[in-house]
mmCIF file of C-alpha atoms in Angstrom:
data_model
loop_
_atom_site.group_PDB
_atom_site.id
_atom_site.type_symbol
_atom_site.label_atom_id
_atom_site.label_comp_id
_atom_site.label_asym_id
_atom_site.label_seq_id
_atom_site.Cartn_x
_atom_site.Cartn_y
_atom_site.Cartn_z
ATOM 1 C CA MET A 1271 -9.436 -87.256 -38.904
ATOM 2 C CA ASN A 1272 -10.473 -84.161 -37.043
ATOM 3 C CA SER A 1273 -8.408 -81.607 -35.193
ATOM 4 C CA SER A 1274 -8.852 -83.002 -31.756
ATOM 5 C CA ASP A 1275 -7.552 -86.382 -32.931
ATOM 6 C CA ILE A 1276 -4.295 -84.576 -33.889
ATOM 7 C CA ILE A 1277 -4.038 -82.636 -30.717
ATOM 8 C CA ASN A 1278 -4.585 -85.605 -28.650
ATOM 9 C CA ASN A 1279 -2.406 -88.055 -30.512
ATOM 10 C CA LYS A 1280 0.699 -86.020 -31.450
ATOM 11 C CA ASN A 1281 2.688 -89.240 -31.771
ATOM 12 C CA LYS A 1282 0.740 -90.024 -34.916
ATOM 13 C CA VAL A 1283 1.846 -86.901 -36.536
ATOM 14 C CA HIS A 1284 4.717 -87.580 -38.958
ATOM 15 C CA ALA A 1285 7.047 -85.375 -41.180
ATOM 16 C CA PHE A 1286 6.852 -86.425 -44.875
ATOM 17 C CA LEU A 1287 9.497 -85.099 -47.435
ATOM 18 C CA GLN A 1288 8.405 -84.165 -51.040
ATOM 19 C CA PRO A 1289 11.534 -83.965 -53.362
ATOM 20 C CA VAL A 1290 12.555 -80.785 -54.811
ATOM 21 C CA ILE A 1291 14.286 -81.383 -58.061
ATOM 22 C CA SER A 1292 17.408 -79.187 -59.217
ATOM 23 C CA ALA A 1293 17.509 -78.156 -62.812
ATOM 24 C CA ASP A 1294 21.307 -78.477 -62.915
ATOM 25 C CA LYS A 1295 21.734 -82.215 -61.693
ATOM 26 C CA TYR A 1296 18.064 -83.591 -61.935
ATOM 27 C CA GLU A 1297 18.490 -84.736 -58.428
ATOM 28 C CA ALA A 1298 16.520 -84.180 -55.191
ATOM 29 C CA SER A 1299 18.799 -81.227 -53.845
ATOM 30 C CA ALA A 1300 16.023 -80.391 -51.329
ATOM 31 C CA PHE A 1301 12.832 -81.508 -49.900
ATOM 32 C CA GLU A 1302 9.663 -79.606 -48.623
ATOM 33 C CA VAL A 1303 8.557 -80.746 -45.112
ATOM 34 C CA LEU A 1304 4.779 -81.623 -45.008
ATOM 35 C CA GLY A 1305 2.839 -83.014 -42.106
ATOM 36 C CA ARG A 1306 0.984 -86.302 -42.207
ATOM 37 C CA TYR A 1307 -1.293 -87.817 -39.682
ATOM 38 C CA GLU A 1308 -1.374 -91.657 -39.498
ATOM 39 C CA GLU A 1309 -4.777 -93.176 -39.079
ATOM 40 C CA ASN A 1310 -5.784 -96.894 -40.004
ATOM 41 C CA ASP A 1311 -2.380 -97.509 -41.633
ATOM 42 C CA LYS A 1312 -2.810 -94.540 -43.913
ATOM 43 C CA TYR A 1313 -1.260 -91.224 -43.952
ATOM 44 C CA ALA A 1314 -3.581 -88.056 -44.351
ATOM 45 C CA SER A 1315 -2.466 -84.650 -45.363
ATOM 46 C CA MET A 1316 -2.981 -82.037 -42.496
ATOM 47 C CA VAL A 1317 -3.887 -79.149 -44.434
ATOM 48 C CA SER A 1318 -7.415 -79.017 -42.951
ATOM 49 C CA PHE A 1319 -5.919 -78.836 -39.437
ATOM 50 C CA PHE A 1320 -3.598 -75.917 -40.241
ATOM 51 C CA THR A 1321 -6.528 -74.022 -41.916
ATOM 52 C CA ASP A 1322 -9.160 -74.812 -39.281
ATOM 53 C CA GLU A 1323 -9.922 -71.423 -37.808
ATOM 54 C CA TYR A 1324 -11.202 -73.123 -34.553
ATOM 55 C CA VAL A 1325 -7.760 -74.521 -33.693
ATOM 56 C CA GLU A 1326 -5.688 -72.145 -31.659
ATOM 57 C CA ASP A 1327 -2.561 -70.643 -33.374
ATOM 58 C CA GLU A 1328 -0.535 -71.759 -30.439
ATOM 59 C CA VAL A 1329 -1.614 -75.387 -30.811
ATOM 60 C CA LYS A 1330 -0.749 -75.373 -34.608
ATOM 61 C CA TRP A 1331 2.668 -73.864 -33.848
ATOM 62 C CA GLU A 1332 3.416 -76.678 -31.405
ATOM 63 C CA ILE A 1333 2.376 -79.161 -33.938
ATOM 64 C CA ASP A 1334 4.590 -77.538 -36.664
ATOM 65 C CA LYS A 1335 7.667 -77.599 -34.215
ATOM 66 C CA TRP A 1336 7.058 -81.445 -33.718
ATOM 67 C CA ILE A 1337 6.944 -81.798 -37.639
ATOM 68 C CA TYR A 1338 10.090 -79.654 -38.092
ATOM 69 C CA SER A 1339 12.113 -81.709 -35.494
ATOM 70 C CA TRP A 1340 10.979 -84.955 -37.244
ATOM 71 C CA ALA A 1341 12.046 -83.763 -40.591
ATOM 72 C CA VAL A 1342 15.447 -82.540 -39.522
ATOM 73 C CA GLU A 1343 16.227 -85.847 -37.958
ATOM 74 C CA LYS A 1344 15.319 -87.546 -41.115
ATOM 75 C CA ALA A 1345 17.536 -85.118 -43.119
ATOM 76 C CA LEU A 1346 20.541 -85.834 -40.909
ATOM 77 C CA ARG A 1347 20.283 -89.456 -41.519
ATOM 78 C CA LEU A 1348 20.522 -89.063 -45.288
ATOM 79 C CA GLU A 1349 23.911 -89.580 -47.154
ATOM 80 C CA LYS A 1350 23.847 -86.091 -48.538
ATOM 81 C CA LEU A 1351 22.597 -83.323 -46.293
ATOM 82 C CA PRO A 1352 19.678 -81.714 -48.300
ATOM 83 C CA VAL A 1353 18.075 -78.382 -47.979
ATOM 84 C CA LEU A 1354 14.694 -78.382 -46.276
ATOM 85 C CA HIS A 1355 11.852 -76.247 -46.935
ATOM 86 C CA PHE A 1356 9.643 -75.224 -43.885
ATOM 87 C CA ASN A 1357 6.221 -73.888 -44.303
ATOM 88 C CA ILE A 1358 5.887 -71.110 -41.605
ATOM 89 C CA LEU A 1359 2.529 -70.446 -40.047
ATOM 90 C CA PRO A 1360 1.427 -67.056 -40.769
ATOM 91 C CA ALA A 1361 0.389 -66.602 -37.216
ATOM 92 C CA VAL A 1362 4.061 -67.063 -36.080
ATOM 93 C CA LEU A 1363 4.827 -63.884 -37.973
ATOM 94 C CA GLY A 1364 1.820 -62.044 -36.953
ATOM 95 C CA PRO A 1365 -0.531 -62.684 -34.084
ATOM 96 C CA LEU A 1366 1.718 -65.123 -32.058
ATOM 97 C CA ASP A 1367 4.702 -62.664 -32.475
ATOM 98 C CA ALA A 1368 6.876 -65.716 -32.257
ATOM 99 C CA VAL A 1369 9.738 -64.778 -34.685
ATOM 100 C CA GLU A 1370 12.392 -64.866 -32.168
ATOM 101 C CA GLU A 1371 11.106 -68.077 -30.740
ATOM 102 C CA LEU A 1372 11.113 -69.447 -34.211
ATOM 103 C CA LEU A 1373 14.906 -68.613 -34.637
ATOM 104 C CA GLU A 1374 15.695 -69.863 -31.112
ATOM 105 C CA PHE A 1375 14.008 -73.017 -32.272
ATOM 106 C CA PHE A 1376 16.154 -73.319 -35.286
ATOM 107 C CA GLU A 1377 19.389 -72.299 -33.534
ATOM 108 C CA GLU A 1378 18.682 -75.503 -31.420
ATOM 109 C CA ILE A 1379 18.413 -77.419 -34.606
ATOM 110 C CA GLU A 1380 21.646 -75.984 -35.846
ATOM 111 C CA LYS A 1381 23.358 -77.392 -32.661
ATOM 112 C CA LYS A 1382 22.191 -80.860 -33.811
ATOM 113 C CA GLY A 1383 24.167 -80.484 -37.057
ATOM 114 C CA PHE A 1384 21.593 -78.990 -39.446
ATOM 115 C CA PRO A 1385 22.969 -75.686 -40.624
ATOM 116 C CA ARG A 1386 20.876 -72.512 -41.234
ATOM 117 C CA SER A 1387 22.344 -72.328 -44.667
ATOM 118 C CA HIS A 1388 20.004 -75.574 -45.716
ATOM 119 C CA THR A 1389 16.976 -73.899 -44.111
ATOM 120 C CA VAL A 1390 14.275 -72.329 -46.257
ATOM 121 C CA PHE A 1391 11.424 -70.449 -44.592
ATOM 122 C CA GLU A 1392 8.398 -70.460 -46.925
ATOM 123 C CA ILE A 1393 6.076 -67.623 -46.380
ATOM 124 C CA GLN A 1394 2.569 -67.067 -47.827
ATOM 125 C CA ALA A 1395 2.535 -63.256 -48.019
ATOM 126 C CA GLU A 1396 -1.249 -63.179 -48.678
ATOM 127 C CA LYS A 1397 -2.192 -64.823 -45.381
ATOM 128 C CA PHE A 1398 0.059 -62.399 -43.274
ATOM 129 C CA GLU A 1399 -2.004 -60.026 -41.232
ATOM 130 C CA GLY A 1400 0.344 -57.238 -40.712
ATOM 131 C CA THR A 1401 1.490 -54.629 -43.227
ATOM 132 C CA LEU A 1402 3.874 -55.096 -46.132
ATOM 133 C CA LYS A 1403 6.524 -53.122 -44.195
ATOM 134 C CA GLU A 1404 6.225 -55.462 -41.169
ATOM 135 C CA LEU A 1405 6.732 -58.480 -43.307
ATOM 136 C CA THR A 1406 9.624 -56.995 -45.229
ATOM 137 C CA HIS A 1407 11.291 -56.315 -41.855
ATOM 138 C CA ILE A 1408 10.770 -59.944 -40.827
ATOM 139 C CA LEU A 1409 12.106 -61.518 -44.101
ATOM 140 C CA LEU A 1410 15.045 -59.210 -44.115
ATOM 141 C CA TYR A 1411 15.720 -60.383 -40.563
ATOM 142 C CA PHE A 1412 15.610 -63.998 -41.498
ATOM 143 C CA LYS A 1413 18.025 -63.369 -44.422
ATOM 144 C CA ALA A 1414 20.416 -61.327 -42.244
ATOM 145 C CA SER A 1415 20.456 -64.284 -39.716
ATOM 146 C CA GLY A 1416 21.587 -66.639 -42.637
ATOM 147 C CA TYR A 1417 18.310 -68.190 -43.569
ATOM 148 C CA LEU A 1418 16.773 -68.374 -47.026
ATOM 149 C CA THR A 1419 13.362 -67.255 -47.713
ATOM 150 C CA ALA A 1420 10.662 -68.211 -50.309
ATOM 151 C CA MET A 1421 7.499 -66.494 -51.348
ATOM 152 C CA ASP A 1422 5.198 -69.356 -51.511
ATOM 153 C CA ASN A 1423 1.901 -70.020 -53.291
ATOM 154 C CA ILE A 1424 2.336 -67.628 -56.151
ATOM 155 C CA GLY A 1425 -0.253 -68.442 -58.691
ATOM 156 C CA ILE A 1426 -0.405 -67.124 -62.184
ATOM 157 C CA ASN A 1427 -3.525 -65.236 -61.704
ATOM 158 C CA ASP A 1428 -2.271 -63.694 -58.290
ATOM 159 C CA THR A 1429 1.352 -62.897 -58.830
ATOM 160 C CA HIS A 1430 2.109 -60.342 -56.241
ATOM 161 C CA LEU A 1431 4.646 -58.708 -58.545
ATOM 162 C CA ASP A 1432 4.573 -55.494 -56.648
ATOM 163 C CA GLN A 1433 5.730 -57.350 -53.469
ATOM 164 C CA PHE A 1434 8.937 -59.018 -54.961
ATOM 165 C CA SER A 1435 11.235 -56.086 -55.047
ATOM 166 C CA THR A 1436 10.174 -54.995 -51.560
ATOM 167 C CA LEU A 1437 10.417 -58.554 -49.827
ATOM 168 C CA GLU A 1438 13.544 -59.623 -51.650
ATOM 169 C CA PRO A 1439 12.911 -63.518 -51.503
ATOM 170 C CA SER A 1440 15.706 -65.974 -52.139
ATOM 171 C CA ILE A 1441 13.161 -68.013 -54.000
ATOM 172 C CA ILE A 1442 9.907 -67.482 -55.670
ATOM 173 C CA LYS A 1443 7.679 -70.382 -55.654
ATOM 174 C CA VAL A 1444 5.331 -70.470 -58.519
ATOM 175 C CA ASP A 1445 2.263 -72.996 -58.869
ATOM 176 C CA VAL A 1446 1.687 -74.196 -62.175
ATOM 177 C CA SER A 1447 -1.011 -76.704 -61.481
ATOM 178 C CA ASP A 1448 -3.793 -74.793 -63.108
ATOM 179 C CA LEU A 1449 -1.779 -74.426 -66.485
ATOM 180 C CA GLU A 1450 -4.108 -76.992 -68.135
ATOM 181 C CA GLU A 1451 -7.176 -75.042 -67.243
ATOM 182 C CA THR A 1452 -5.874 -71.618 -68.207
ATOM 183 C CA SER A 1453 -8.195 -69.942 -70.835
ATOM 184 C CA SER A 1454 -5.351 -68.126 -72.555
ATOM 185 C CA TYR A 1455 -2.019 -69.988 -73.231
ATOM 186 C CA TYR A 1456 -0.223 -66.697 -74.367
ATOM 187 C CA THR A 1457 -1.527 -64.719 -71.320
ATOM 188 C CA TYR A 1458 -0.093 -67.505 -69.215
ATOM 189 C CA SER A 1459 3.185 -67.600 -70.870
ATOM 190 C CA GLU A 1460 3.458 -63.752 -70.807
ATOM 191 C CA ILE A 1461 3.113 -63.849 -66.969
ATOM 192 C CA LEU A 1462 5.541 -66.474 -66.602
ATOM 193 C CA ASP A 1463 7.973 -64.330 -68.661
ATOM 194 C CA THR A 1464 7.324 -61.343 -66.479
ATOM 195 C CA LEU A 1465 8.074 -63.598 -63.344
ATOM 196 C CA ALA A 1466 11.221 -64.706 -64.888
ATOM 197 C CA PHE A 1467 12.200 -61.212 -65.448
ATOM 198 C CA TYR A 1468 11.500 -60.247 -62.080
ATOM 199 C CA ALA A 1469 13.383 -63.220 -60.561
ATOM 200 C CA ARG A 1470 16.658 -62.434 -62.668
ATOM 201 C CA LYS A 1471 16.430 -58.563 -61.620
ATOM 202 C CA LEU A 1472 16.147 -59.773 -57.935
ATOM 203 C CA GLY A 1473 18.795 -62.467 -58.135
ATOM 204 C CA ALA A 1474 15.937 -64.954 -56.784
ATOM 205 C CA ALA A 1475 15.574 -68.525 -57.839
ATOM 206 C CA LEU A 1476 12.361 -69.638 -59.700
ATOM 207 C CA HIS A 1477 10.687 -72.718 -58.022
ATOM 208 C CA PHE A 1478 7.892 -74.339 -59.939
ATOM 209 C CA THR A 1479 5.734 -76.428 -57.931
ATOM 210 C CA GLY A 1480 2.309 -78.355 -58.848
ATOM 211 C CA ILE A 1481 4.100 -80.056 -61.793
ATOM 212 C CA GLU A 1482 1.927 -83.134 -62.710
ATOM 213 C CA THR A 1483 2.371 -83.400 -66.575
ATOM 214 C CA SER A 1484 5.391 -83.049 -68.908
ATOM 215 C CA HIS A 1485 3.957 -79.980 -70.394
ATOM 216 C CA GLN A 1486 3.943 -78.257 -67.001
ATOM 217 C CA LEU A 1487 7.714 -79.377 -66.678
ATOM 218 C CA HIS A 1488 8.430 -78.041 -70.187
ATOM 219 C CA MET A 1489 6.970 -74.695 -69.246
ATOM 220 C CA ALA A 1490 8.765 -74.472 -65.870
ATOM 221 C CA TRP A 1491 12.186 -75.363 -67.764
ATOM 222 C CA ARG A 1492 11.445 -72.981 -70.473
ATOM 223 C CA TYR A 1493 10.890 -70.020 -68.185
ATOM 224 C CA GLY A 1494 14.114 -70.330 -66.121
ATOM 225 C CA GLY A 1495 12.921 -72.701 -63.308
ATOM 226 C CA ARG A 1496 16.006 -73.548 -60.982
ATOM 227 C CA PHE A 1497 13.954 -76.055 -58.999
ATOM 228 C CA PHE A 1498 10.981 -78.305 -59.883
ATOM 229 C CA GLN A 1499 8.422 -80.051 -57.552
ATOM 230 C CA GLY A 1500 5.192 -81.920 -58.177
ATOM 231 C CA PHE A 1501 3.805 -85.435 -58.218
ATOM 232 C CA LEU A 1502 5.206 -86.172 -61.772
ATOM 233 C CA LEU A 1503 8.579 -85.697 -60.127
ATOM 234 C CA GLY A 1504 8.022 -87.433 -56.699
ATOM 235 C CA LEU A 1505 5.496 -87.775 -54.089
ATOM 236 C CA PRO A 1506 5.853 -86.996 -50.249
ATOM 237 C CA HIS A 1507 7.530 -89.942 -48.497
ATOM 238 C CA ALA A 1508 8.304 -90.856 -44.871
ATOM 239 C CA GLU A 1509 12.034 -90.947 -45.852
ATOM 240 C CA GLY A 1510 13.885 -88.871 -48.452
ATOM 241 C CA SER A 1511 16.831 -89.813 -50.905
ATOM 242 C CA SER A 1512 19.133 -87.392 -52.517
ATOM 243 C CA ARG A 1513 18.600 -89.519 -55.835
ATOM 244 C CA SER A 1514 15.176 -89.109 -57.160
ATOM 245 C CA GLU A 1515 13.521 -92.158 -58.458
ATOM 246 C CA LYS A 1516 12.364 -90.070 -61.248
ATOM 247 C CA GLN A 1517 15.833 -88.647 -62.044
ATOM 248 C CA GLU A 1518 16.383 -90.419 -65.401
ATOM 249 C CA VAL A 1519 12.758 -89.552 -66.431
ATOM 250 C CA VAL A 1520 13.342 -85.990 -65.596
ATOM 251 C CA LYS A 1521 16.827 -85.947 -67.448
ATOM 252 C CA ASP A 1522 15.111 -87.594 -70.507
ATOM 253 C CA LEU A 1523 12.288 -85.056 -70.534
ATOM 254 C CA ILE A 1524 14.538 -82.043 -70.417
ATOM 255 C CA HIS A 1525 16.738 -83.445 -73.146
ATOM 256 C CA SER A 1526 13.703 -83.800 -75.258
ATOM 257 C CA PHE A 1527 12.884 -79.995 -74.412
ATOM 258 C CA ILE A 1528 16.388 -78.963 -75.436
ATOM 259 C CA ASP A 1529 16.253 -80.926 -78.910
ATOM 260 C CA MET A 1530 12.881 -79.369 -79.495
ATOM 261 C CA HIS A 1531 14.249 -75.849 -78.800
ATOM 262 C CA TYR A 1532 17.246 -76.420 -81.024
ATOM 263 C CA ARG A 1533 14.992 -77.492 -83.941
ATOM 264 C CA TRP A 1534 12.901 -74.302 -83.191
ATOM 265 C CA LEU A 1535 16.094 -72.257 -83.431
ATOM 266 C CA ASP A 1536 17.262 -73.965 -86.541
ATOM 267 C CA ARG A 1537 13.687 -73.078 -88.187
ATOM 268 C CA GLN A 1538 14.063 -69.436 -86.943
ATOM 269 C CA THR A 1539 17.706 -69.200 -88.443
ATOM 270 C CA GLU A 1540 16.350 -70.501 -91.685
ATOM 271 C CA LEU A 1541 13.683 -67.860 -91.740
ATOM 272 C CA LEU A 1542 16.141 -65.114 -91.057
ATOM 273 C CA VAL A 1543 18.382 -66.311 -94.061
ATOM 274 C CA LYS A 1544 15.206 -66.436 -96.426
ATOM 275 C CA MET A 1545 14.139 -62.871 -95.331
ATOM 276 C CA ASP A 1546 17.863 -61.351 -95.640
ATOM 277 C CA GLU A 1547 18.010 -62.934 -99.201
ATOM 278 C CA ARG A 1548 14.804 -61.307 -100.263
ATOM 279 C CA VAL A 1549 15.746 -57.944 -98.813
ATOM 280 C CA LYS A 1550 18.978 -58.020 -100.734
ATOM 281 C CA LYS A 1551 17.211 -59.000 -104.024
ATOM 282 C CA VAL A 1552 14.920 -56.076 -103.901
ATOM 283 C CA TRP A 1553 17.202 -53.419 -102.225
ATOM 284 C CA THR A 1554 18.215 -50.687 -104.889
ATOM 285 C CA GLY A 1555 19.450 -47.877 -102.638
ATOM 286 C CA ARG A 1556 18.294 -45.059 -100.430
ATOM 287 C CA GLU A 1557 17.082 -43.045 -103.422
ATOM 288 C CA SER A 1558 13.741 -44.945 -103.727
ATOM 289 C CA LEU A 1559 12.906 -46.198 -100.216
ATOM 290 C CA ASP A 1560 9.075 -46.345 -100.754
ATOM 291 C CA THR A 1561 9.467 -47.914 -104.238
ATOM 292 C CA PHE A 1562 11.631 -50.502 -102.290
ATOM 293 C CA LEU A 1563 9.118 -51.122 -99.477
ATOM 294 C CA LYS A 1564 6.255 -51.456 -102.308
ATOM 295 C CA SER A 1565 8.251 -54.179 -104.095
ATOM 296 C CA LEU A 1566 9.195 -55.937 -100.684
ATOM 297 C CA THR A 1567 5.428 -56.221 -99.882
ATOM 298 C CA LYS A 1568 5.043 -58.607 -102.957
ATOM 299 C CA LYS A 1569 7.930 -60.711 -101.667
ATOM 300 C CA MET A 1570 6.755 -60.942 -98.028
ATOM 301 C CA ASP A 1571 3.010 -60.786 -98.548
ATOM 302 C CA ILE A 1572 2.421 -64.116 -96.499
ATOM 303 C CA GLU A 1573 4.947 -63.400 -93.747
ATOM 304 C CA ALA A 1574 4.548 -59.526 -93.236
ATOM 305 C CA SER A 1575 1.660 -57.247 -91.869
ATOM 306 C CA ARG A 1576 3.662 -54.075 -91.680
ATOM 307 C CA MET A 1577 6.924 -52.560 -92.680
ATOM 308 C CA TYR A 1578 9.014 -49.218 -92.530
ATOM 309 C CA ILE A 1579 12.551 -47.862 -92.670
ATOM 310 C CA CYS A 1580 14.090 -45.915 -89.671
ATOM 311 C CA ASP A 1581 17.522 -44.170 -89.149
ATOM 312 C CA LYS A 1582 19.813 -45.013 -86.282
ATOM 313 C CA TYR A 1583 18.208 -42.261 -84.292
ATOM 314 C CA GLY A 1584 14.993 -43.854 -84.581
ATOM 315 C CA TYR A 1585 13.147 -41.399 -86.955
ATOM 316 C CA GLN A 1586 11.063 -43.021 -89.390
ATOM 317 C CA GLN A 1587 12.201 -42.508 -93.021
ATOM 318 C CA THR A 1588 9.209 -43.899 -94.850
ATOM 319 C CA VAL A 1589 5.474 -44.215 -94.545
ATOM 320 C CA ASN A 1590 4.091 -47.308 -93.042
ATOM 321 C CA TRP A 1591 3.032 -50.104 -95.498
ATOM 322 C CA THR A 1592 0.319 -52.000 -93.757
ATOM 323 C CA LYS A 1593 -1.260 -55.201 -94.906
ATOM 324 C CA THR A 1594 -5.203 -54.998 -94.568
ATOM 325 C CA GLU A 1595 -7.860 -57.823 -95.191
ATOM 326 C CA GLU A 1596 -10.130 -55.688 -97.381
ATOM 327 C CA ALA A 1597 -7.694 -53.803 -99.696
ATOM 328 C CA GLY A 1598 -4.264 -55.463 -99.348
ATOM 329 C CA TRP A 1599 -1.221 -53.368 -98.658
ATOM 330 C CA LYS A 1600 -1.864 -49.660 -98.048
ATOM 331 C CA MET A 1601 0.246 -46.656 -97.317
ATOM 332 C CA ASP A 1602 0.070 -44.809 -94.007
ATOM 333 C CA GLU A 1603 1.569 -41.376 -94.348
ATOM 334 C CA THR A 1604 0.998 -40.173 -90.735
ATOM 335 C CA ALA A 1605 3.733 -42.586 -89.392
ATOM 336 C CA LYS A 1606 6.598 -40.725 -91.366
ATOM 337 C CA GLY A 1607 9.066 -38.670 -89.182
ATOM 338 C CA LYS A 1608 7.859 -40.449 -85.863
ATOM 339 C CA ASN A 1609 10.742 -41.369 -83.526
ATOM 340 C CA TRP A 1610 10.922 -44.973 -82.096
ATOM 341 C CA SER A 1611 14.071 -44.632 -80.018
ATOM 342 C CA TRP A 1612 11.869 -44.499 -76.827
ATOM 343 C CA ARG A 1613 11.296 -48.415 -77.297
ATOM 344 C CA VAL A 1614 13.656 -49.996 -74.816
ATOM 345 C CA TYR A 1615 15.041 -52.596 -77.345
ATOM 346 C CA PHE A 1616 15.451 -50.031 -80.376
ATOM 347 C CA LEU A 1617 19.043 -48.746 -79.960
ATOM 348 C CA ASP A 1618 20.304 -52.157 -78.718
ATOM 349 C CA ASN A 1619 19.010 -53.905 -81.868
ATOM 350 C CA VAL A 1620 20.419 -51.205 -84.012
ATOM 351 C CA VAL A 1621 23.898 -51.834 -82.470
ATOM 352 C CA GLU A 1622 23.468 -55.603 -82.752
ATOM 353 C CA MET A 1623 22.488 -55.183 -86.600
ATOM 354 C CA GLN A 1624 25.460 -52.988 -87.023
ATOM 355 C CA PHE A 1625 27.834 -55.558 -85.710
ATOM 356 C CA ASN A 1626 26.295 -58.741 -87.273
ATOM 357 C CA LYS A 1627 25.547 -57.363 -90.743
ATOM 358 C CA ASN A 1628 22.375 -59.240 -91.042
ATOM 359 C CA GLY A 1629 18.592 -59.534 -90.020
ATOM 360 C CA MET A 1630 17.442 -60.316 -86.553
ATOM 361 C CA LEU A 1631 14.130 -61.484 -85.103
ATOM 362 C CA SER A 1632 12.674 -59.778 -81.915
ATOM 363 C CA ASP A 1633 11.105 -61.657 -79.016
ATOM 364 C CA LYS A 1634 7.319 -61.776 -79.025
ATOM 365 C CA TYR A 1635 5.574 -58.616 -77.710
ATOM 366 C CA ARG A 1636 2.138 -56.939 -77.890
ATOM 367 C CA ASP A 1637 1.723 -54.251 -80.660
ATOM 368 C CA ILE A 1638 0.864 -50.871 -79.173
ATOM 369 C CA GLU A 1639 -1.777 -50.228 -81.842
ATOM 370 C CA THR A 1640 -3.475 -53.616 -82.157
ATOM 371 C CA ASN A 1641 -2.526 -55.311 -78.836
ATOM 372 C CA GLU A 1642 -1.962 -58.344 -81.012
ATOM 373 C CA ILE A 1643 1.153 -60.542 -80.025
ATOM 374 C CA ILE A 1644 3.711 -60.102 -82.883
ATOM 375 C CA ARG A 1645 7.390 -60.331 -83.483
ATOM 376 C CA THR A 1646 9.439 -57.997 -85.574
ATOM 377 C CA TYR A 1647 12.160 -58.849 -88.217
ATOM 378 C CA SER A 1648 14.784 -56.145 -88.693
ATOM 379 C CA CYS A 1649 17.624 -55.794 -91.016
ATOM 380 C CA PRO A 1650 20.384 -53.249 -91.806
ATOM 381 C CA LEU A 1651 20.016 -51.889 -95.344
ATOM 382 C CA GLU A 1652 23.033 -49.631 -95.425
ATOM 383 C CA LYS A 1653 24.840 -47.213 -93.045
ATOM 384 C CA ASN A 1654 22.172 -45.521 -90.971
ATOM 385 C CA LEU A 1655 19.230 -47.071 -92.443
ATOM 386 C CA TYR A 1656 17.243 -49.985 -90.903
ATOM 387 C CA LEU A 1657 14.314 -52.085 -92.348
ATOM 388 C CA PHE A 1658 11.648 -53.272 -89.809
ATOM 389 C CA VAL A 1659 9.068 -55.625 -90.675
ATOM 390 C CA ASP A 1660 6.130 -56.708 -88.358
ATOM 391 C CA LEU A 1661 5.392 -60.295 -89.034
ATOM 392 C CA ASP A 1662 1.722 -61.157 -89.524
ATOM 393 C CA PRO A 1663 0.266 -62.720 -86.303
ATOM 394 C CA VAL A 1664 -1.599 -65.497 -88.454
ATOM 395 C CA TYR A 1665 1.692 -66.519 -89.942
ATOM 396 C CA LEU A 1666 3.418 -66.478 -86.620
ATOM 397 C CA TYR A 1667 0.635 -68.676 -85.120
ATOM 398 C CA ARG A 1668 0.769 -71.182 -88.005
ATOM 399 C CA GLN A 1669 4.503 -71.568 -87.843
ATOM 400 C CA ASN A 1670 4.493 -71.643 -84.013
ATOM 401 C CA TRP A 1671 6.891 -68.650 -83.824
ATOM 402 C CA PHE A 1672 5.466 -67.433 -80.383
ATOM 403 C CA GLN A 1673 7.710 -69.365 -78.350
#
């Protein structure tokens, strides 16, 4: 297949639909529209055609409209009308200056019975030749016209975080196909955590694509994916169906993820109970805080790497007790008197401890001194005194507490 074959045989160009599985019902609530070229009773991807720099943008645009029309006809024949994701040629938004033509085209489609509320325009921001301001104007125009927008082809190593708040996409589409090849699992999970945070702040849905393994699906589910797509969940087909052939498989996998997470939470609860009991046994009152910490280091030698006590305003009331490989536990006088209220979670955690009257475990984060990924156990001692214990990264790793 070459580009001239496609140009001269448009009747051999077909619209295939790849299912997009919703996290709430495990069914194909949407489809991505993909072009396929029929040749020798087989259907070939048309990516090479659309990326061929020698094919004029006007020709690509005409083929795109042909594919769009085919896809809508197929969608209208389905029992339940799906959402369709249309890949928008970057040149339409840039050199061709065909934004108005695009909207007029979809207005005609709407007259045939396919509403704009079921239309998602997928945009690859990095391929847009104009400025970010120009692209922002176009996407906001789409949204104001009643269409959904998606930032497409967001990879873990190229996340465009600075663009999200400006472009305000309805959907952020994240490719996890390279997850198995990533050198650092924790770096990968940190970026996914950041993407999930951005999506929540913007009110955008996370759409994970490139899912080929159950591990990739697990990561997509764990980090707040609303939509899932990939060969594990369904191949592109000439016809679509609202009930995915993998629906029960997806349901069973996600149920296994839920059970796994509950078991992890149960283990975390057991750890908190154990830590609380140790603190209560050693605690003797505010008159001897450093003596208390010295005794606690013996009780938590395996789990802890650093401990100290603060008041509710964030002022550190004790020295740091820090575990070293060479000399065991050592006292660090320089930390006493420092204020930690500037940490965004500090005051919230103090209030939560005051309310619950027991210890709590932080999310994972990077220590500002060592840059290691850690979690912190904190516990109310008495009014206006709070214990903080940084857990040993080695212990956390062995216990799989980095989720």
